[in-house]
Amino acid sequence: MAESEPSNQEVSRTTLTIRCPDDFHHHCRDGAATVSVLKHAYTRFRRCLMMPNLQPPVTTTKLALEYKERILQALQQNGQDPSKFQPLMTLYLTDKTSPEEIVTATALKNDDGTPTIVGCKYYPAGATTNSDFGVTDVKNLYPVLEKMQEVGMMLCIHSEVTHADIFEREPVFIEEIMKPLVRDFPTLKITMEHISTKEAVEYVLSAPANVKASITCHHLIYNRNHMLVGGIRPHLYCLPILKAEIHRQALVEAATSGSPKFFLGTDSAPHATHTKESACGCAGVYSAHCCIEIYAEAFEEVGKLDRLEDFCSSFGADHYGLPRNTDTIVLEKKSWTVPKTYEFGEHTVTPLKAGEEVKWTIVEDNAGKRKRAD
């Protein structure tokens, strides 16, 4: 892997100041649930790429603008400053998405000149939560992908097929979909989101520079044994599903390598506790409350804390063509216990590491940020 040398190999550190992070894969939900989710997202991130798999999905520019407005209203309802948090919007691709919609979406700019809609999400139909309206055949998207390549719009991909064994869906997707897609659209900007296998790491490293990947914090610290041994832990059930230890190790190596091919995307996906603990529990891990802290743990474990900032705060922004944030957050090596539940609209959500200890604490967050010296 291409690596940048860390400036300091110390593992034992008590404080860590990093550029304010961005999350390039965030489920903010809708309505009252959004108000709850933003209480955690706002303090940890300057920008969040909002996933469009609502009910109904965000399939048009008009719907994306309406969703963004609801997010901004939720910030205000929380007493949070909208100038300190930017929702980055996406469109949900379907078999009926038109190239004209891409042109419309691309034309929209924020006050600072950055795009309002920064990407389009490709869900294979039936692959994950609220993906029933997704794409049934990638060839149906080719006219849209041609336009996206032309205008520089990012393609965000849930990189799994639906016809393979659940532990093999990502590698099969690479062979059947990714390789032909990259061949046919050589300059299309692509994010393989939440990669979960050794094969995906190897593919991204071998792919052209326009193909990069996001990695979640839960795939860095858990393997499938954590979810299944000693009884099923439904709150660790996610898609892509947790894999064997060899894959977790490959993801840790990729994330901490210093390669700009990999960056933060939490895929924080809250579901009400009663919908996870049911006969047909839904997929998704809620990590917004402790994600940066967990990434810090994972990087510290392998002695790579000095590479945390690039992964969390630089490489993703670079890939999306956005300016790097100039503000910081400060973490301290101080343990805290995650509550067993958090408010989630009118329900509750059981968070990642519920009732367990997290080793790092954010002591100065996005709400009280300060400028970097550089």
Short mmCIF file of C-alpha atoms in Angstrom, two decimals:
data_model
loop_
_atom_site.label_atom_id
_atom_site.label_comp_id
_atom_site.label_asym_id
_atom_site.label_seq_id
_atom_site.Cartn_x
_atom_site.Cartn_y
_atom_site.Cartn_z
CA MET A 1 0.00 0.00 0.00
CA ALA A 2 1.13 3.53 -0.67
CA GLU A 3 1.95 4.99 2.71
CA SER A 4 2.70 8.39 4.14
CA GLU A 5 5.19 8.28 6.99
CA PRO A 6 3.69 9.28 10.35
CA SER A 7 5.50 12.16 11.99
CA ASN A 8 5.40 10.48 15.38
CA GLN A 9 5.27 6.76 16.14
CA GLU A 10 4.20 7.20 19.76
CA VAL A 11 1.31 4.96 20.77
CA SER A 12 0.72 6.28 24.28
CA ARG A 13 -0.79 9.74 23.92
CA THR A 14 -3.27 11.47 26.16
CA THR A 15 -4.61 14.16 23.82
CA LEU A 16 -5.08 14.35 20.09
CA THR A 17 -6.05 17.37 18.01
CA ILE A 18 -7.25 16.72 14.46
CA ARG A 19 -8.84 18.66 11.67
CA CYS A 20 -12.62 18.56 12.04
CA PRO A 21 -13.80 15.31 10.38
CA ASP A 22 -16.37 14.74 7.63
CA ASP A 23 -18.60 11.69 7.33
CA PHE A 24 -19.05 10.56 3.75
CA HIS A 25 -21.82 8.07 4.56
CA HIS A 26 -24.44 9.07 7.10
CA HIS A 27 -28.06 8.06 7.63
CA CYS A 28 -29.78 11.06 9.16
CA ARG A 29 -33.30 9.56 8.79
CA ASP A 30 -36.26 11.93 8.66
CA GLY A 31 -38.72 13.74 10.88
CA ALA A 32 -38.31 13.55 14.66
CA ALA A 33 -35.59 10.92 14.27
CA THR A 34 -33.39 13.45 12.46
CA VAL A 35 -33.51 15.77 15.46
CA SER A 36 -32.16 12.93 17.62
CA VAL A 37 -29.45 11.85 15.18
CA LEU A 38 -28.10 15.37 14.70
CA LYS A 39 -27.33 15.67 18.40
CA HIS A 40 -24.41 13.32 17.76
CA ALA A 41 -23.51 14.08 14.14
CA TYR A 42 -23.31 17.83 14.67
CA THR A 43 -20.68 17.67 17.38
CA ARG A 44 -18.36 15.29 15.50
CA PHE A 45 -18.56 16.36 11.87
CA ARG A 46 -18.36 19.51 9.81
CA ARG A 47 -20.06 17.82 6.84
CA CYS A 48 -22.13 14.66 6.43
CA LEU A 49 -23.05 12.96 3.17
CA MET A 50 -26.72 12.20 3.70
CA MET A 51 -28.00 8.90 2.36
CA PRO A 52 -31.17 9.11 0.23
CA ASN A 53 -32.87 5.81 1.14
CA LEU A 54 -35.84 7.41 2.89
CA GLN A 55 -39.43 6.30 2.43
CA PRO A 56 -40.10 7.45 -0.25
CA PRO A 57 -36.51 7.70 -1.51
CA VAL A 58 -34.82 10.96 -2.50
CA THR A 59 -34.85 10.41 -6.25
CA THR A 60 -34.96 13.99 -7.58
CA THR A 61 -33.25 17.31 -7.07
CA LYS A 62 -36.49 18.76 -5.71
CA LEU A 63 -36.76 16.02 -3.09
CA ALA A 64 -33.11 16.46 -2.12
CA LEU A 65 -33.60 20.18 -1.54
CA GLU A 66 -36.68 19.52 0.56
CA TYR A 67 -34.78 16.94 2.62
CA LYS A 68 -31.89 19.35 3.15
CA GLU A 69 -34.33 21.98 4.41
CA ARG A 70 -35.80 19.50 6.91
CA ILE A 71 -32.29 18.72 8.17
CA LEU A 72 -31.52 22.42 8.63
CA GLN A 73 -34.81 22.87 10.48
CA ALA A 74 -33.89 19.97 12.76
CA LEU A 75 -30.58 21.68 13.56
CA GLN A 76 -32.44 24.81 14.56
CA GLN A 77 -34.85 22.77 16.65
CA ASN A 78 -31.83 21.43 18.55
CA GLY A 79 -30.44 24.92 19.00
CA GLN A 80 -27.51 24.02 16.75
CA ASP A 81 -25.85 26.52 14.42
CA PRO A 82 -26.46 25.55 10.76
CA SER A 83 -23.31 27.47 9.77
CA LYS A 84 -21.24 24.85 11.62
CA PHE A 85 -22.73 21.80 9.92
CA GLN A 86 -23.26 21.18 6.22
CA PRO A 87 -25.49 18.37 4.93
CA LEU A 88 -24.14 17.08 1.63
CA MET A 89 -26.99 15.72 -0.43
CA THR A 90 -27.27 12.67 -2.69
CA LEU A 91 -29.79 11.31 -5.18
CA TYR A 92 -31.13 7.77 -5.10
CA LEU A 93 -30.60 6.16 -8.52
CA THR A 94 -33.36 4.06 -10.03
CA ASP A 95 -33.92 2.42 -13.41
CA LYS A 96 -35.87 5.57 -14.35
CA THR A 97 -33.33 8.24 -13.37
CA SER A 98 -32.63 10.50 -16.34
CA PRO A 99 -29.44 12.25 -17.50
CA GLU A 100 -31.42 15.49 -17.36
CA GLU A 101 -31.86 15.02 -13.60
CA ILE A 102 -28.09 14.82 -13.25
CA VAL A 103 -27.70 18.12 -15.11
CA THR A 104 -30.28 19.75 -12.85
CA ALA A 105 -28.59 18.44 -9.70
CA THR A 106 -25.12 19.47 -10.80
CA ALA A 107 -26.18 23.07 -11.41
CA LEU A 108 -27.05 23.67 -7.75
CA LYS A 109 -24.38 25.36 -5.62
CA ASN A 110 -24.14 26.37 -1.99
CA ASP A 111 -23.30 29.92 -0.95
CA ASP A 112 -19.63 28.96 -0.75
CA GLY A 113 -19.64 27.64 -4.32
CA THR A 114 -19.51 23.96 -3.38
CA PRO A 115 -22.08 21.56 -4.87
CA THR A 116 -25.38 21.12 -3.04
CA ILE A 117 -25.77 17.59 -4.39
CA VAL A 118 -22.38 15.91 -4.44
CA GLY A 119 -23.22 12.37 -5.51
CA CYS A 120 -25.71 9.76 -6.63
CA LYS A 121 -26.25 6.53 -4.74
CA TYR A 122 -26.41 3.18 -6.52
CA TYR A 123 -28.33 0.62 -4.49
CA PRO A 124 -28.71 -2.77 -6.16
CA ALA A 125 -32.43 -3.47 -5.80
CA GLY A 126 -33.07 -5.40 -2.59
CA ALA A 127 -29.47 -5.26 -1.32
CA THR A 128 -30.06 -3.31 1.90
CA THR A 129 -32.48 -1.14 3.88
CA ASN A 130 -35.06 0.68 1.71
CA SER A 131 -33.37 -0.42 -1.52
CA ASP A 132 -36.45 -1.89 -3.20
CA PHE A 133 -36.54 1.05 -5.60
CA GLY A 134 -32.88 0.52 -6.51
CA VAL A 135 -31.27 -0.47 -9.78
CA THR A 136 -32.19 -3.87 -11.24
CA ASP A 137 -29.43 -3.91 -13.87
CA VAL A 138 -26.43 -1.57 -13.99
CA LYS A 139 -26.77 -1.33 -17.78
CA ASN A 140 -30.04 0.55 -17.20
CA LEU A 141 -27.90 3.32 -15.68
CA TYR A 142 -25.41 3.70 -18.53
CA PRO A 143 -26.92 6.89 -20.01
CA VAL A 144 -27.00 8.41 -16.52
CA LEU A 145 -23.44 7.30 -15.77
CA GLU A 146 -22.23 8.84 -19.02
CA LYS A 147 -23.69 12.17 -17.94
CA MET A 148 -22.26 11.81 -14.42
CA GLN A 149 -18.83 11.15 -15.88
CA GLU A 150 -19.19 14.19 -18.13
CA VAL A 151 -20.16 16.61 -15.34
CA GLY A 152 -17.94 15.13 -12.60
CA MET A 153 -20.69 13.80 -10.33
CA MET A 154 -19.65 11.14 -7.79
CA LEU A 155 -21.11 7.64 -7.99
CA CYS A 156 -21.56 6.19 -4.48
CA ILE A 157 -22.01 2.43 -4.55
CA HIS A 158 -23.41 -0.15 -2.17
CA SER A 159 -21.03 -2.75 -3.57
CA GLU A 160 -22.94 -5.99 -3.19
CA VAL A 161 -24.92 -8.29 -5.45
CA THR A 162 -28.04 -9.98 -4.13
CA HIS A 163 -27.71 -13.44 -5.70
CA ALA A 164 -24.52 -14.64 -3.94
CA ASP A 165 -23.84 -16.01 -0.46
CA ILE A 166 -24.13 -13.12 2.00
CA PHE A 167 -20.42 -13.36 2.89
CA GLU A 168 -19.39 -13.33 -0.79
CA ARG A 169 -21.61 -10.58 -2.16
CA GLU A 170 -18.90 -7.92 -2.22
CA PRO A 171 -16.23 -9.96 -4.06
CA VAL A 172 -18.84 -11.12 -6.59
CA PHE A 173 -19.93 -7.51 -7.12
CA ILE A 174 -16.34 -6.53 -7.87
CA GLU A 175 -16.02 -9.18 -10.56
CA GLU A 176 -19.47 -8.81 -12.11
CA ILE A 177 -20.15 -5.07 -11.75
CA MET A 178 -17.16 -2.99 -10.67
CA LYS A 179 -14.55 -4.14 -13.13
CA PRO A 180 -16.80 -3.71 -16.21
CA LEU A 181 -18.09 -0.40 -14.82
CA VAL A 182 -14.62 1.06 -14.38
CA ARG A 183 -13.61 -0.20 -17.80
CA ASP A 184 -16.65 1.40 -19.46
CA PHE A 185 -16.42 4.69 -17.52
CA PRO A 186 -12.70 5.25 -16.99
CA THR A 187 -12.97 8.80 -15.57
CA LEU A 188 -16.18 8.44 -13.53
CA LYS A 189 -15.53 9.33 -9.89
CA ILE A 190 -16.51 6.33 -7.75
CA THR A 191 -16.76 5.62 -4.04
CA MET A 192 -17.10 2.00 -3.01
CA GLU A 193 -18.87 2.61 0.26
CA HIS A 194 -18.33 0.67 3.50
CA ILE A 195 -16.01 -1.96 2.03
CA SER A 196 -15.82 -5.07 4.19
CA THR A 197 -13.47 -7.60 2.59
CA LYS A 198 -9.81 -8.22 1.81
CA GLU A 199 -10.80 -8.54 -1.84
CA ALA A 200 -12.29 -5.04 -1.84
CA VAL A 201 -9.12 -3.58 -0.30
CA GLU A 202 -6.99 -5.25 -2.94
CA TYR A 203 -9.28 -4.14 -5.75
CA VAL A 204 -9.38 -0.50 -4.65
CA LEU A 205 -5.59 -0.40 -4.42
CA SER A 206 -5.30 -1.79 -7.95
CA ALA A 207 -8.03 0.43 -9.44
CA PRO A 208 -7.47 3.82 -11.10
CA ALA A 209 -7.11 6.93 -8.94
CA ASN A 210 -10.77 7.89 -9.44
CA VAL A 211 -11.90 4.78 -7.52
CA LYS A 212 -11.68 5.03 -3.71
CA ALA A 213 -13.46 3.54 -0.71
CA SER A 214 -14.95 4.43 2.65
CA ILE A 215 -14.57 2.24 5.74
CA THR A 216 -16.82 2.14 8.81
CA CYS A 217 -15.60 2.06 12.40
CA HIS A 218 -17.58 -1.09 13.21
CA HIS A 219 -15.91 -3.07 10.43
CA LEU A 220 -12.54 -2.07 11.94
CA ILE A 221 -13.25 -3.42 15.42
CA TYR A 222 -15.63 -6.35 14.93
CA ASN A 223 -15.69 -9.58 12.95
CA ARG A 224 -18.58 -11.98 12.45
CA ASN A 225 -17.78 -13.87 15.66
CA HIS A 226 -18.68 -10.79 17.68
CA MET A 227 -22.13 -10.88 16.10
CA LEU A 228 -22.79 -14.63 16.29
CA VAL A 229 -20.77 -16.40 19.00
CA GLY A 230 -22.59 -16.88 22.30
CA GLY A 231 -25.91 -15.79 20.84
CA ILE A 232 -26.95 -13.43 18.08
CA ARG A 233 -26.27 -9.74 18.76
CA PRO A 234 -28.82 -8.05 16.50
CA HIS A 235 -27.40 -4.56 17.02
CA LEU A 236 -24.23 -5.66 15.19
CA TYR A 237 -26.20 -6.93 12.19
CA CYS A 238 -25.41 -4.68 9.26
CA LEU A 239 -25.09 -4.80 5.48
CA PRO A 240 -22.48 -5.45 4.32
CA ILE A 241 -22.39 -8.03 7.07
CA LEU A 242 -19.39 -8.41 9.38
CA LYS A 243 -16.85 -10.79 7.90
CA ALA A 244 -14.06 -13.13 9.09
CA GLU A 245 -11.07 -11.83 11.03
CA ILE A 246 -8.79 -11.87 7.98
CA HIS A 247 -11.04 -9.26 6.37
CA ARG A 248 -11.14 -7.07 9.49
CA GLN A 249 -7.35 -7.11 9.60
CA ALA A 250 -7.15 -6.10 5.93
CA LEU A 251 -9.49 -3.18 6.57
CA VAL A 252 -7.43 -1.99 9.54
CA GLU A 253 -4.28 -2.17 7.45
CA ALA A 254 -5.95 -0.19 4.66
CA ALA A 255 -7.45 2.49 6.90
CA THR A 256 -4.23 3.08 8.83
CA SER A 257 -1.84 2.78 5.88
CA GLY A 258 -1.82 6.46 4.97
CA SER A 259 -3.16 5.65 1.51
CA PRO A 260 -5.51 8.35 0.15
CA LYS A 261 -7.56 5.55 -1.36
CA PHE A 262 -9.40 5.05 1.95
CA PHE A 263 -11.37 7.46 4.11
CA LEU A 264 -14.08 7.77 6.74
CA GLY A 265 -17.67 6.79 6.04
CA THR A 266 -19.45 5.62 9.17
CA ASP A 267 -22.62 4.21 7.62
CA SER A 268 -24.16 5.15 10.96
CA ALA A 269 -27.64 3.76 10.45
CA PRO A 270 -30.04 4.04 13.40
CA HIS A 271 -33.07 1.80 13.74
CA ALA A 272 -35.45 1.83 16.68
CA THR A 273 -34.52 -0.84 19.21
CA HIS A 274 -37.76 -2.77 18.79
CA THR A 275 -37.19 -3.09 15.03
CA LYS A 276 -33.72 -4.54 15.55
CA GLU A 277 -34.81 -6.95 18.28
CA SER A 278 -37.50 -8.67 16.25
CA ALA A 279 -38.10 -11.81 14.24
CA CYS A 280 -36.90 -9.98 11.14
CA GLY A 281 -34.40 -7.49 12.55
CA CYS A 282 -33.33 -4.76 10.17
CA ALA A 283 -29.72 -4.10 9.18
CA GLY A 284 -27.80 -1.15 10.52
CA VAL A 285 -25.39 -0.07 13.26
CA TYR A 286 -25.78 3.26 15.05
CA SER A 287 -22.30 4.68 15.65
CA ALA A 288 -22.69 8.48 15.37
CA HIS A 289 -22.33 8.92 19.15
CA CYS A 290 -18.83 7.39 19.36
CA CYS A 291 -17.50 6.86 15.84
CA ILE A 292 -14.50 9.22 15.94
CA GLU A 293 -13.54 7.81 19.32
CA ILE A 294 -13.72 4.24 17.96
CA TYR A 295 -11.62 5.12 14.92
CA ALA A 296 -9.06 6.55 17.36
CA GLU A 297 -9.05 3.26 19.27
CA ALA A 298 -8.52 1.27 16.09
CA PHE A 299 -5.66 3.49 14.91
CA GLU A 300 -4.05 3.54 18.36
CA GLU A 301 -4.18 -0.24 18.56
CA VAL A 302 -1.74 -0.49 15.63
CA GLY A 303 0.34 2.56 16.56
CA LYS A 304 -0.98 4.79 13.76
CA LEU A 305 -2.70 7.67 15.55
CA ASP A 306 -0.72 10.12 13.44
CA ARG A 307 -2.59 8.88 10.37
CA LEU A 308 -6.03 9.35 11.91
CA GLU A 309 -6.50 12.94 10.74
CA ASP A 310 -5.91 12.20 7.05
CA PHE A 311 -8.32 9.28 7.14
CA CYS A 312 -11.04 11.16 9.04
CA SER A 313 -10.62 14.68 7.75
CA SER A 314 -8.58 14.97 4.55
CA PHE A 315 -8.74 12.07 2.10
CA GLY A 316 -12.54 12.05 1.82
CA ALA A 317 -12.75 15.79 1.20
CA ASP A 318 -10.04 15.50 -1.44
CA HIS A 319 -11.89 12.70 -3.23
CA TYR A 320 -15.14 14.68 -3.30
CA GLY A 321 -13.37 17.84 -4.46
CA LEU A 322 -14.23 19.77 -1.30
CA PRO A 323 -11.95 22.08 0.68
CA ARG A 324 -10.40 20.56 3.78
CA ASN A 325 -11.89 21.91 6.99
CA THR A 326 -9.82 24.48 8.85
CA ASP A 327 -11.27 23.78 12.29
CA THR A 328 -10.30 21.16 14.83
CA ILE A 329 -11.69 18.79 17.41
CA VAL A 330 -9.75 17.57 20.43
CA LEU A 331 -9.80 14.03 21.82
CA GLU A 332 -8.52 12.98 25.22
CA LYS A 333 -7.55 9.50 26.41
CA LYS A 334 -10.35 9.34 28.96
CA SER A 335 -12.81 6.46 29.23
CA TRP A 336 -16.57 6.82 29.28
CA THR A 337 -19.48 4.38 29.23
CA VAL A 338 -21.95 4.42 26.35
CA PRO A 339 -25.59 4.65 27.50
CA LYS A 340 -27.69 1.57 26.84
CA THR A 341 -30.11 3.58 24.72
CA TYR A 342 -30.49 7.00 23.17
CA GLU A 343 -33.60 8.91 22.18
CA PHE A 344 -34.63 8.24 18.59
CA GLY A 345 -37.67 10.33 17.78
CA GLU A 346 -40.57 8.80 19.68
CA HIS A 347 -38.60 5.56 20.19
CA THR A 348 -35.12 4.60 21.39
CA VAL A 349 -32.06 3.33 19.54
CA THR A 350 -29.53 0.90 20.99
CA PRO A 351 -26.12 2.34 20.06
CA LEU A 352 -22.83 0.72 19.18
CA LYS A 353 -21.06 -0.42 22.37
CA ALA A 354 -24.21 0.09 24.48
CA GLY A 355 -23.28 -0.20 28.16
CA GLU A 356 -19.60 -0.66 27.25
CA GLU A 357 -16.50 1.45 27.70
CA VAL A 358 -14.97 3.68 25.04
CA LYS A 359 -11.37 4.72 25.64
CA TRP A 360 -11.32 8.16 23.98
CA THR A 361 -13.47 11.21 24.68
CA ILE A 362 -14.04 14.28 22.52
CA VAL A 363 -13.33 17.21 24.83
CA GLU A 364 -13.60 19.96 22.23
CA ASP A 365 -16.08 19.25 19.47
CA ASN A 366 -17.42 20.84 16.31
CA ALA A 367 -19.76 23.03 18.36
CA GLY A 368 -16.81 24.64 20.15
CA LYS A 369 -14.22 24.34 17.40
CA ARG A 370 -11.12 26.45 16.98
CA LYS A 371 -8.96 27.37 14.01
CA ARG A 372 -5.87 25.41 13.06
CA ALA A 373 -2.57 27.17 13.25
CA ASP A 374 -1.91 26.27 9.62
#
